[in-house]
mmCIF file of C-alpha atoms and ligand atoms in Angstrom:
data_model
loop_
_atom_site.group_PDB
_atom_site.id
_atom_site.type_symbol
_atom_site.label_atom_id
_atom_site.label_comp_id
_atom_site.label_asym_id
_atom_site.label_seq_id
_atom_site.Cartn_x
_atom_site.Cartn_y
_atom_site.Cartn_z
ATOM 1 C CA UNK D 135 46.768 -87.387 -56.606
ATOM 2 C CA UNK D 136 46.917 -87.833 -60.365
ATOM 3 C CA UNK D 137 43.598 -88.402 -62.098
ATOM 4 C CA UNK D 138 43.965 -91.219 -64.611
ATOM 5 C CA UNK D 139 41.914 -92.314 -67.574
ATOM 6 C CA UNK D 140 42.512 -95.849 -68.830
ATOM 7 C CA UNK D 141 41.397 -96.521 -72.385
ATOM 8 C CA UNK D 142 41.300 -100.266 -72.977
ATOM 9 C CA UNK D 143 41.072 -101.271 -69.310
ATOM 10 C CA UNK D 144 40.335 -104.968 -69.883
ATOM 11 C CA UNK D 145 43.317 -105.572 -72.193
ATOM 12 C CA UNK D 146 46.799 -106.622 -71.200
ATOM 13 C CA UNK D 147 48.074 -103.040 -70.697
ATOM 14 C CA UNK D 148 44.864 -101.935 -68.971
ATOM 15 C CA UNK D 149 44.777 -104.756 -66.425
ATOM 16 C CA UNK D 150 48.466 -104.303 -65.620
ATOM 17 C CA UNK D 151 47.968 -100.533 -65.256
ATOM 18 C CA UNK D 152 45.170 -101.169 -62.772
ATOM 19 C CA UNK D 153 47.541 -103.455 -60.902
ATOM 20 C CA UNK D 154 50.068 -100.604 -60.714
ATOM 21 C CA UNK D 155 47.333 -98.306 -59.363
ATOM 22 C CA UNK D 156 46.241 -100.968 -56.847
ATOM 23 C CA UNK D 157 49.806 -100.942 -55.490
ATOM 24 C CA UNK D 158 49.900 -97.129 -55.248
ATOM 25 C CA UNK D 159 46.424 -96.282 -53.945
ATOM 26 C CA UNK D 160 47.462 -92.885 -52.563
ATOM 27 C CA UNK D 161 48.959 -91.649 -55.818
ATOM 28 C CA UNK D 162 46.127 -92.158 -58.306
ATOM 29 C CA UNK D 163 42.424 -91.717 -58.776
ATOM 30 C CA UNK D 164 40.884 -93.646 -61.676
ATOM 31 C CA UNK D 165 38.583 -91.106 -63.351
ATOM 32 C CA UNK D 166 37.722 -92.952 -66.536
ATOM 33 C CA UNK D 167 37.657 -96.592 -67.615
ATOM 34 C CA UNK D 168 36.831 -97.676 -71.145
ATOM 35 C CA UNK D 169 36.835 -101.095 -72.760
ATOM 36 C CA UNK D 170 35.496 -102.639 -75.922
ATOM 37 C CA UNK D 171 33.342 -105.676 -75.143
ATOM 38 C CA UNK D 172 34.687 -107.693 -72.181
ATOM 39 C CA UNK D 173 31.543 -107.143 -70.124
ATOM 40 C CA UNK D 174 32.371 -109.410 -67.190
ATOM 41 C CA UNK D 175 35.821 -108.049 -66.393
ATOM 42 C CA UNK D 176 34.739 -104.461 -67.067
ATOM 43 C CA UNK D 177 31.881 -104.697 -64.560
ATOM 44 C CA UNK D 178 34.324 -105.976 -61.928
ATOM 45 C CA UNK D 179 36.770 -103.137 -62.631
ATOM 46 C CA UNK D 180 34.067 -100.486 -62.400
ATOM 47 C CA UNK D 181 32.947 -101.930 -59.086
ATOM 48 C CA UNK D 182 36.487 -101.971 -57.693
ATOM 49 C CA UNK D 183 37.789 -98.597 -58.952
ATOM 50 C CA UNK D 184 34.520 -96.616 -58.997
ATOM 51 C CA UNK D 185 35.524 -94.313 -61.893
ATOM 52 C CA UNK D 186 33.563 -91.125 -62.571
ATOM 53 C CA UNK D 187 32.923 -92.291 -66.136
ATOM 54 C CA UNK D 188 32.782 -95.797 -67.627
ATOM 55 C CA UNK D 189 32.333 -96.480 -71.337
ATOM 56 C CA UNK D 190 31.974 -99.646 -73.380
ATOM 57 C CA UNK D 191 32.814 -98.890 -77.030
ATOM 58 C CA UNK D 192 30.861 -101.876 -78.322
ATOM 59 C CA UNK D 193 27.123 -101.068 -78.486
ATOM 60 C CA UNK D 194 25.843 -104.578 -77.914
ATOM 61 C CA UNK D 195 28.187 -105.092 -74.963
ATOM 62 C CA UNK D 196 26.900 -101.800 -73.560
ATOM 63 C CA UNK D 197 23.301 -103.008 -73.822
ATOM 64 C CA UNK D 198 24.150 -106.038 -71.672
ATOM 65 C CA UNK D 199 25.461 -103.882 -68.800
ATOM 66 C CA UNK D 200 23.155 -100.908 -69.248
ATOM 67 C CA UNK D 201 20.726 -101.863 -66.511
ATOM 68 C CA UNK D 202 23.392 -102.517 -63.850
ATOM 69 C CA UNK D 203 23.671 -100.125 -60.938
ATOM 70 C CA UNK D 204 27.204 -98.661 -60.772
ATOM 71 C CA UNK D 205 26.478 -96.102 -58.060
ATOM 72 C CA UNK D 206 27.881 -92.681 -58.909
ATOM 73 C CA UNK D 207 29.665 -93.836 -62.062
ATOM 74 C CA UNK D 208 28.222 -92.403 -65.261
ATOM 75 C CA UNK D 209 27.959 -95.303 -67.701
ATOM 76 C CA UNK D 210 27.655 -94.954 -71.457
ATOM 77 C CA UNK D 211 28.387 -96.847 -74.672
ATOM 78 C CA UNK D 212 29.235 -96.708 -78.376
ATOM 79 C CA UNK D 213 32.170 -95.515 -80.454
ATOM 80 C CA UNK D 214 31.235 -91.807 -80.130
ATOM 81 C CA UNK D 215 31.009 -92.015 -76.326
ATOM 82 C CA UNK D 216 34.379 -93.784 -76.292
ATOM 83 C CA UNK D 217 36.082 -91.014 -78.289
ATOM 84 C CA UNK D 218 34.435 -88.350 -76.089
ATOM 85 C CA UNK D 219 35.616 -90.196 -72.963
ATOM 86 C CA UNK D 220 39.224 -89.663 -74.126
ATOM 87 C CA UNK D 221 38.700 -85.917 -73.607
ATOM 88 C CA UNK D 222 36.889 -86.163 -70.225
ATOM 89 C CA UNK D 223 37.572 -82.917 -68.326
ATOM 90 C CA UNK D 224 38.501 -84.265 -64.886
ATOM 91 C CA UNK D 225 41.647 -86.163 -65.986
ATOM 92 C CA UNK D 226 45.416 -85.470 -65.948
ATOM 93 C CA UNK D 227 46.802 -88.519 -67.776
ATOM 94 C CA UNK D 228 45.218 -90.659 -70.471
ATOM 95 C CA UNK D 229 46.702 -94.135 -70.821
ATOM 96 C CA UNK D 230 46.029 -95.388 -74.361
ATOM 97 C CA UNK D 231 45.964 -99.138 -73.821
ATOM 98 C CA UNK D 232 43.634 -100.145 -76.650
ATOM 99 C CA UNK D 233 45.236 -101.795 -79.660
ATOM 100 C CA UNK D 234 45.226 -100.976 -83.347
ATOM 101 C CA UNK D 235 44.205 -98.115 -85.626
ATOM 102 C CA UNK D 236 40.994 -97.703 -83.611
ATOM 103 C CA UNK D 237 43.138 -95.950 -80.983
ATOM 104 C CA UNK D 238 44.052 -93.021 -83.226
ATOM 105 C CA UNK D 239 40.916 -90.861 -82.916
ATOM 106 C CA UNK D 240 40.588 -91.047 -79.120
ATOM 107 C CA UNK D 241 44.309 -90.258 -78.753
ATOM 108 C CA UNK D 242 43.926 -87.166 -80.948
ATOM 109 C CA UNK D 243 40.896 -86.131 -78.876
ATOM 110 C CA UNK D 244 42.866 -86.476 -75.639
ATOM 111 C CA UNK D 245 45.719 -84.368 -77.040
ATOM 112 C CA UNK D 246 43.310 -81.649 -78.216
ATOM 113 C CA UNK D 247 41.912 -81.579 -74.679
ATOM 114 C CA UNK D 248 45.413 -81.013 -73.285
ATOM 115 C CA UNK D 249 45.836 -84.355 -71.529
ATOM 116 C CA UNK D 250 49.233 -85.915 -70.876
ATOM 117 C CA UNK D 251 49.361 -89.102 -72.938
ATOM 118 C CA UNK D 252 50.806 -92.333 -71.564
ATOM 119 C CA UNK D 253 51.108 -93.939 -74.970
ATOM 120 C CA UNK D 254 50.758 -97.703 -75.235
ATOM 121 C CA UNK D 255 48.862 -97.680 -78.538
ATOM 122 C CA UNK D 256 51.902 -97.633 -80.851
ATOM 123 C CA UNK D 257 49.738 -97.762 -83.987
ATOM 124 C CA UNK D 258 48.836 -94.118 -83.292
ATOM 125 C CA UNK D 259 52.402 -92.955 -83.901
ATOM 126 C CA UNK D 260 52.984 -95.455 -86.694
ATOM 127 C CA UNK D 261 50.120 -94.283 -88.883
ATOM 128 C CA UNK D 262 49.952 -90.643 -87.806
ATOM 129 C CA UNK D 263 53.289 -89.794 -86.224
ATOM 130 C CA UNK D 264 53.548 -86.506 -88.068
ATOM 131 C CA UNK D 265 50.023 -85.333 -87.181
ATOM 132 C CA UNK D 266 50.194 -86.517 -83.582
ATOM 133 C CA UNK D 267 53.607 -85.028 -82.761
ATOM 134 C CA UNK D 268 52.600 -81.697 -84.330
ATOM 135 C CA UNK D 269 49.355 -81.652 -82.346
ATOM 136 C CA UNK D 270 51.171 -82.516 -79.125
ATOM 137 C CA UNK D 271 53.482 -79.557 -79.687
ATOM 138 C CA UNK D 272 50.580 -77.240 -80.500
ATOM 139 C CA UNK D 273 48.651 -78.176 -77.347
ATOM 140 C CA UNK D 274 51.766 -78.395 -75.164
ATOM 141 C CA UNK D 275 51.045 -82.032 -74.373
ATOM 142 C CA UNK D 276 53.632 -84.570 -73.206
ATOM 143 C CA UNK D 277 53.653 -88.024 -74.782
ATOM 144 C CA UNK D 278 55.121 -90.493 -72.295
ATOM 145 C CA UNK D 279 55.965 -93.855 -73.851
ATOM 146 C CA UNK D 280 54.651 -97.024 -72.204
ATOM 147 C CA UNK D 281 56.168 -99.469 -74.688
ATOM 148 C CA UNK D 282 59.061 -101.027 -72.738
ATOM 149 C CA UNK D 283 61.719 -100.143 -75.334
ATOM 150 C CA UNK D 284 60.584 -96.550 -75.750
ATOM 151 C CA UNK D 285 60.198 -96.221 -72.009
ATOM 152 C CA UNK D 286 63.817 -97.363 -71.809
ATOM 153 C CA UNK D 287 64.928 -94.701 -74.304
ATOM 154 C CA UNK D 288 62.969 -92.148 -72.317
ATOM 155 C CA UNK D 289 64.724 -93.113 -69.078
ATOM 156 C CA UNK D 290 68.151 -93.113 -70.764
ATOM 157 C CA UNK D 291 67.439 -89.635 -72.157
ATOM 158 C CA UNK D 292 66.517 -87.927 -68.877
ATOM 159 C CA UNK D 293 68.618 -84.781 -68.633
ATOM 160 C CA UNK D 294 70.119 -85.335 -72.101
ATOM 161 C CA UNK D 295 69.840 -83.199 -75.208
ATOM 162 C CA UNK D 296 68.135 -85.225 -77.961
ATOM 163 C CA UNK D 297 70.503 -83.554 -80.438
ATOM 164 C CA UNK D 298 73.389 -85.585 -79.001
ATOM 165 C CA UNK D 299 71.734 -88.924 -79.832
ATOM 166 C CA UNK D 300 73.904 -90.859 -82.269
ATOM 167 C CA UNK D 301 71.815 -94.011 -82.372
ATOM 168 C CA UNK D 302 68.874 -95.662 -80.678
ATOM 169 C CA UNK D 303 69.622 -99.336 -80.021
ATOM 170 C CA UNK D 304 66.188 -100.950 -79.991
ATOM 171 C CA UNK D 305 66.318 -104.376 -78.378
ATOM 172 C CA UNK D 306 64.152 -107.297 -79.510
ATOM 173 C CA UNK D 307 63.689 -110.665 -77.820
ATOM 174 C CA UNK D 308 63.437 -112.289 -81.254
ATOM 175 C CA UNK D 309 60.142 -113.901 -80.225
ATOM 176 C CA UNK D 310 59.338 -117.625 -80.147
ATOM 177 C CA UNK D 311 60.877 -118.323 -83.591
ATOM 178 C CA UNK D 312 64.289 -116.734 -83.147
ATOM 179 C CA UNK D 313 66.875 -118.659 -85.192
ATOM 180 C CA UNK D 314 64.260 -120.545 -87.212
ATOM 181 C CA UNK D 315 64.306 -120.668 -91.010
ATOM 182 C CA UNK D 316 61.417 -120.238 -93.466
ATOM 183 C CA UNK D 317 61.111 -124.002 -94.005
ATOM 184 C CA UNK D 318 60.555 -124.470 -90.248
ATOM 185 C CA UNK D 319 57.911 -121.742 -90.062
ATOM 186 C CA UNK D 320 55.629 -122.893 -92.877
ATOM 187 C CA UNK D 321 53.303 -124.775 -90.577
ATOM 188 C CA UNK D 322 53.717 -122.703 -87.416
ATOM 189 C CA UNK D 323 50.593 -123.118 -85.288
ATOM 190 C CA UNK D 324 48.703 -120.482 -83.359
ATOM 191 C CA UNK D 325 49.868 -121.938 -80.037
ATOM 192 C CA UNK D 326 53.524 -121.814 -81.133
ATOM 193 C CA UNK D 327 53.116 -118.218 -82.263
ATOM 194 C CA UNK D 328 51.455 -117.217 -78.999
ATOM 195 C CA UNK D 329 54.134 -118.820 -76.781
ATOM 196 C CA UNK D 330 56.302 -115.734 -76.262
ATOM 197 C CA UNK D 331 59.520 -116.612 -74.394
ATOM 198 C CA UNK D 332 59.864 -113.517 -72.187
ATOM 199 C CA UNK D 333 56.866 -111.137 -72.326
ATOM 200 C CA UNK D 334 53.275 -111.661 -71.250
ATOM 201 C CA UNK D 335 51.125 -109.583 -73.656
ATOM 202 C CA UNK D 336 47.860 -109.494 -75.611
ATOM 203 C CA UNK D 337 47.342 -111.807 -78.627
ATOM 204 C CA UNK D 338 47.731 -109.227 -81.383
ATOM 205 C CA UNK D 339 51.075 -107.922 -80.166
ATOM 206 C CA UNK D 340 52.294 -111.463 -79.444
ATOM 207 C CA UNK D 341 51.706 -112.451 -83.086
ATOM 208 C CA UNK D 342 53.433 -109.207 -84.124
ATOM 209 C CA UNK D 343 56.398 -110.150 -81.937
ATOM 210 C CA UNK D 344 56.734 -113.528 -83.643
ATOM 211 C CA UNK D 345 56.666 -111.911 -87.115
ATOM 212 C CA UNK D 346 58.939 -108.992 -86.047
ATOM 213 C CA UNK D 347 56.198 -106.667 -87.295
ATOM 214 C CA UNK D 348 56.030 -105.422 -83.707
ATOM 215 C CA UNK D 349 59.692 -104.434 -83.827
ATOM 216 C CA UNK D 350 59.006 -102.702 -87.132
ATOM 217 C CA UNK D 351 56.122 -100.746 -85.617
ATOM 218 C CA UNK D 352 58.458 -99.837 -82.754
ATOM 219 C CA UNK D 353 61.106 -98.500 -85.155
ATOM 220 C CA UNK D 354 58.532 -96.108 -86.624
ATOM 221 C CA UNK D 355 57.258 -95.257 -83.128
ATOM 222 C CA UNK D 356 60.822 -94.402 -82.019
ATOM 223 C CA UNK D 357 61.388 -92.233 -85.069
ATOM 224 C CA UNK D 358 58.449 -89.997 -84.133
ATOM 225 C CA UNK D 359 59.000 -89.988 -80.381
ATOM 226 C CA UNK D 360 62.616 -88.888 -80.648
ATOM 227 C CA UNK D 361 62.599 -87.060 -83.999
ATOM 228 C CA UNK D 362 65.504 -88.958 -85.548
ATOM 229 C CA UNK D 363 66.226 -90.638 -88.888
ATOM 230 C CA UNK D 364 65.536 -94.281 -89.640
ATOM 231 C CA UNK D 365 69.230 -95.010 -90.168
ATOM 232 C CA UNK D 366 69.852 -93.928 -86.566
ATOM 233 C CA UNK D 367 67.648 -96.740 -85.249
ATOM 234 C CA UNK D 368 69.317 -100.139 -84.976
ATOM 235 C CA UNK D 369 67.466 -103.260 -83.887
ATOM 236 C CA UNK D 370 69.529 -105.563 -81.676
ATOM 237 C CA UNK D 371 68.222 -109.032 -80.836
ATOM 238 C CA UNK D 372 68.709 -109.673 -77.121
ATOM 239 C CA UNK D 373 66.925 -112.905 -76.162
ATOM 240 C CA UNK D 374 66.982 -112.404 -72.372
ATOM 241 C CA UNK D 375 64.877 -109.193 -72.560
ATOM 242 C CA UNK D 376 66.796 -107.698 -69.636
ATOM 243 C CA UNK D 377 68.128 -104.652 -71.477
ATOM 244 C CA UNK D 378 64.995 -102.876 -72.639
ATOM 245 C CA UNK D 379 66.886 -100.595 -75.027
ATOM 246 C CA UNK D 380 69.942 -98.351 -75.169
ATOM 247 C CA UNK D 381 70.930 -94.915 -76.402
ATOM 248 C CA UNK D 382 74.306 -94.284 -78.016
ATOM 249 C CA UNK D 383 75.431 -90.654 -77.769
ATOM 250 C CA UNK D 384 77.724 -88.673 -80.078
ATOM 251 C CA UNK D 385 80.687 -89.133 -77.697
ATOM 252 C CA UNK D 386 80.404 -92.930 -77.935
ATOM 253 C CA UNK D 387 78.830 -93.456 -74.512
ATOM 254 C CA UNK D 388 75.930 -95.887 -74.375
ATOM 255 C CA UNK D 389 73.277 -95.729 -71.645
ATOM 256 C CA UNK D 390 70.982 -98.717 -71.188
ATOM 257 C CA UNK D 391 67.926 -99.412 -69.045
ATOM 258 C CA UNK D 392 67.690 -102.854 -67.467
ATOM 259 C CA UNK D 393 64.994 -104.616 -65.462
ATOM 260 C CA UNK D 394 63.076 -107.853 -65.197
ATOM 261 C CA UNK D 395 60.700 -108.078 -68.205
ATOM 262 C CA UNK D 396 57.470 -106.949 -66.534
ATOM 263 C CA UNK D 397 55.218 -104.433 -68.302
ATOM 264 C CA UNK D 398 54.101 -102.982 -64.988
ATOM 265 C CA UNK D 399 57.429 -101.152 -64.721
ATOM 266 C CA UNK D 400 57.233 -99.071 -67.935
ATOM 267 C CA UNK D 401 53.521 -98.469 -67.254
ATOM 268 C CA UNK D 402 54.294 -97.266 -63.738
ATOM 269 C CA UNK D 403 57.169 -95.022 -64.815
ATOM 270 C CA UNK D 404 54.916 -93.282 -67.362
ATOM 271 C CA UNK D 405 52.216 -92.785 -64.722
ATOM 272 C CA UNK D 406 54.477 -91.602 -61.876
ATOM 273 C CA UNK D 407 56.908 -89.607 -64.074
ATOM 274 C CA UNK D 408 58.963 -87.616 -63.166
ATOM 275 C CA UNK D 409 58.902 -89.438 -59.805
ATOM 276 C CA UNK D 410 59.865 -93.011 -59.103
ATOM 277 C CA UNK D 411 57.871 -95.174 -56.713
ATOM 278 C CA UNK D 412 58.324 -98.605 -55.162
ATOM 279 C CA UNK D 413 57.046 -101.365 -57.444
ATOM 280 C CA UNK D 414 56.366 -105.109 -57.133
ATOM 281 C CA UNK D 415 58.665 -105.862 -60.074
ATOM 282 C CA UNK D 416 61.223 -108.605 -59.354
ATOM 283 C CA UNK D 417 64.724 -107.190 -58.789
ATOM 284 C CA UNK D 418 67.557 -108.338 -61.041
ATOM 285 C CA UNK D 419 70.161 -110.729 -59.627
ATOM 286 C CA UNK D 420 73.295 -110.586 -61.797
ATOM 287 C CA UNK D 421 74.720 -113.756 -60.243
ATOM 288 C CA UNK D 422 71.668 -115.556 -61.620
ATOM 289 C CA UNK D 423 71.607 -113.833 -65.011
ATOM 290 C CA UNK D 424 75.300 -114.457 -65.854
ATOM 291 C CA UNK D 425 74.941 -113.828 -69.621
ATOM 292 C CA UNK D 426 73.418 -111.088 -71.712
ATOM 293 C CA UNK D 427 73.716 -111.961 -75.415
ATOM 294 C CA UNK D 428 73.146 -110.093 -78.666
ATOM 295 C CA UNK D 429 72.423 -111.057 -82.293
ATOM 296 C CA UNK D 430 71.650 -109.441 -85.610
ATOM 297 C CA UNK D 431 67.974 -109.721 -86.647
ATOM 298 C CA UNK D 432 67.247 -112.085 -89.569
ATOM 299 C CA UNK D 433 65.194 -109.774 -91.781
ATOM 300 C CA UNK D 434 65.118 -112.131 -94.753
ATOM 301 C CA UNK D 435 63.130 -114.674 -92.734
ATOM 302 C CA UNK D 436 61.258 -112.196 -90.537
ATOM 303 C CA UNK D 437 60.303 -109.714 -93.218
ATOM 304 C CA UNK D 438 58.065 -107.682 -90.912
ATOM 305 C CA UNK D 439 61.015 -105.579 -89.844
ATOM 306 C CA UNK D 440 62.231 -104.986 -93.401
ATOM 307 C CA UNK D 441 58.752 -103.937 -94.600
ATOM 308 C CA UNK D 442 58.405 -101.528 -91.679
ATOM 309 C CA UNK D 443 61.684 -99.737 -92.461
ATOM 310 C CA UNK D 444 60.581 -99.494 -96.114
ATOM 311 C CA UNK D 445 57.132 -98.174 -95.183
ATOM 312 C CA UNK D 446 58.611 -95.681 -92.740
ATOM 313 C CA UNK D 447 61.150 -94.356 -95.232
ATOM 314 C CA UNK D 448 58.513 -93.988 -97.970
ATOM 315 C CA UNK D 449 56.375 -92.108 -95.440
ATOM 316 C CA UNK D 450 52.992 -90.503 -96.228
ATOM 317 C CA UNK D 451 50.205 -93.060 -96.048
ATOM 318 C CA UNK D 452 52.567 -96.058 -96.417
ATOM 319 C CA UNK D 453 52.991 -96.796 -92.687
ATOM 320 C CA UNK D 454 49.173 -96.721 -92.442
ATOM 321 C CA UNK D 455 48.957 -99.213 -95.320
ATOM 322 C CA UNK D 456 51.563 -101.435 -93.671
ATOM 323 C CA UNK D 457 49.716 -101.343 -90.356
ATOM 324 C CA UNK D 458 46.206 -101.926 -91.750
ATOM 325 C CA UNK D 459 47.336 -104.894 -93.856
ATOM 326 C CA UNK D 460 49.045 -106.376 -90.816
ATOM 327 C CA UNK D 461 45.988 -105.905 -88.586
ATOM 328 C CA UNK D 462 43.817 -107.739 -91.121
ATOM 329 C CA UNK D 463 46.437 -110.465 -91.594
ATOM 330 C CA UNK D 464 46.859 -111.060 -87.850
ATOM 331 C CA UNK D 465 43.124 -111.265 -87.292
ATOM 332 C CA UNK D 466 42.810 -113.812 -90.105
ATOM 333 C CA UNK D 467 45.764 -115.780 -88.795
ATOM 334 C CA UNK D 468 44.222 -115.928 -85.300
ATOM 335 C CA UNK D 469 40.982 -117.192 -86.829
ATOM 336 C CA UNK D 470 42.863 -119.929 -88.684
ATOM 337 C CA UNK D 471 42.210 -118.555 -92.187
ATOM 338 C CA UNK D 472 45.814 -117.952 -93.223
ATOM 339 C CA UNK D 473 49.199 -119.392 -92.286
ATOM 340 C CA UNK D 474 51.781 -117.529 -90.263
ATOM 341 C CA UNK D 475 54.102 -116.713 -93.187
ATOM 342 C CA UNK D 476 51.160 -115.490 -95.270
ATOM 343 C CA UNK D 477 51.003 -112.478 -92.954
ATOM 344 C CA UNK D 478 54.003 -111.205 -94.941
ATOM 345 C CA UNK D 479 52.242 -111.838 -98.258
ATOM 346 C CA UNK D 480 49.246 -109.784 -97.143
ATOM 347 C CA UNK D 481 51.479 -106.875 -96.124
ATOM 348 C CA UNK D 482 53.602 -107.040 -99.266
ATOM 349 C CA UNK D 483 50.530 -107.160 -101.497
ATOM 350 C CA UNK D 484 49.074 -104.025 -99.885
ATOM 351 C CA UNK D 485 52.359 -102.116 -100.005
ATOM 352 C CA UNK D 486 52.772 -102.928 -103.700
ATOM 353 C CA UNK D 487 49.211 -102.068 -104.690
ATOM 354 C CA UNK D 488 48.309 -99.014 -102.626
ATOM 355 C CA UNK D 489 49.391 -95.662 -103.973
ATOM 356 C CA UNK D 490 51.163 -93.411 -101.479
ATOM 357 C CA UNK D 491 49.639 -90.084 -100.574
ATOM 358 C CA UNK D 492 51.738 -87.448 -98.842
ATOM 359 C CA UNK D 493 50.104 -84.442 -97.030
ATOM 360 C CA UNK D 494 48.372 -86.390 -94.295
ATOM 361 C CA UNK D 495 45.091 -85.548 -92.620
ATOM 362 C CA UNK D 496 43.023 -87.700 -90.280
ATOM 363 C CA UNK D 497 40.508 -88.184 -93.119
ATOM 364 C CA UNK D 498 43.176 -89.404 -95.586
ATOM 365 C CA UNK D 499 44.348 -91.901 -92.981
ATOM 366 C CA UNK D 500 40.855 -93.205 -92.221
ATOM 367 C CA UNK D 501 40.330 -93.621 -95.983
ATOM 368 C CA UNK D 502 43.670 -95.370 -96.462
ATOM 369 C CA UNK D 503 43.035 -97.656 -93.504
ATOM 370 C CA UNK D 504 39.666 -98.841 -94.797
ATOM 371 C CA UNK D 505 40.844 -99.156 -98.433
ATOM 372 C CA UNK D 506 43.793 -101.299 -97.322
ATOM 373 C CA UNK D 507 41.534 -103.429 -95.121
ATOM 374 C CA UNK D 508 39.232 -104.126 -98.063
ATOM 375 C CA UNK D 509 42.128 -104.855 -100.432
ATOM 376 C CA UNK D 510 43.698 -107.201 -97.885
ATOM 377 C CA UNK D 511 40.450 -109.030 -97.120
ATOM 378 C CA UNK D 512 39.936 -109.616 -100.859
ATOM 379 C CA UNK D 513 43.531 -110.783 -101.234
ATOM 380 C CA UNK D 514 43.071 -113.275 -98.391
ATOM 381 C CA UNK D 515 39.932 -114.651 -100.060
ATOM 382 C CA UNK D 516 41.948 -115.205 -103.247
ATOM 383 C CA UNK D 517 44.670 -117.230 -101.460
HETATM 384 MN MN1 LIG I 221 57.728 -103.264 -77.006
#
């Protein structure tokens, strides 16, 4: 039995991971559950899975549940307890399902404690790819990708030498606005942005999918996971989301991974790796699918992808700047304070104004993250 820790258990990745575990009760023991503030769902999960340790990162949410009786489960709260939970001793795999920069510190803690990482928090590799991959090497820790595209690369690369990779073909659904022009996106509403055509995901990543920022984050994530150059990563728009990504090798062969778009599959593969297990995911029927189509991404309209390549190539703190500005912009968009296309203005403003620092440490990144957040919040007020 593998002992699993799920960080961010009430989010989209967390709930789907628990569904995977529900379907494979003899393969996993849930040792740790952590969430931020969704008290109601968290209490239900703790009752059902009876983890050894349960942590709510948000102090006031913790106070609400503090008096509950969770039997043998140790229950604690606060940011410190959350980071400590990532290193809990009685765990084999830590699934990082929380979103945003806040996931970086607990991921580093888990690596330093020698845990296998099932990585769903892509921001970790975007802002600190260099630090995190070095640490993983130092502690002999495997990072297993949960993101569907990177999970696809990982499957295509089983038994292959990474040195023979010619190109990673990163597929993108194109999101709800594929084919639209700037004039049609000016007044895009929150509901339109959140209506993703193929994937069922959390709000933040769904906005990122509409802006193609998500694909940009995934380009940087792929660079660090597979140690290749940015010009070896090509984004291919594939609206059906059946091919989850492809690897082109030096001999011209291309290997692709296909499946119904259901996040439970990449989550399960990361958790059961190197084994495969039966899953509830719908099987593909090629007589129904008939067509798989491909397009070039429109990076002049969806500038998120262009900015990400630029930030990645500049390196140093720039991917952190890019990510922090986007996190602030998305939050403000979801609260109705800025328009959809202004997300790009917030990112561009931060990338122009923040000075790049090379030689990264965790401290430099925390500083850069908060400086960019402040700059971006002020910029939004001035709009
Ligand atoms: Mn993805």
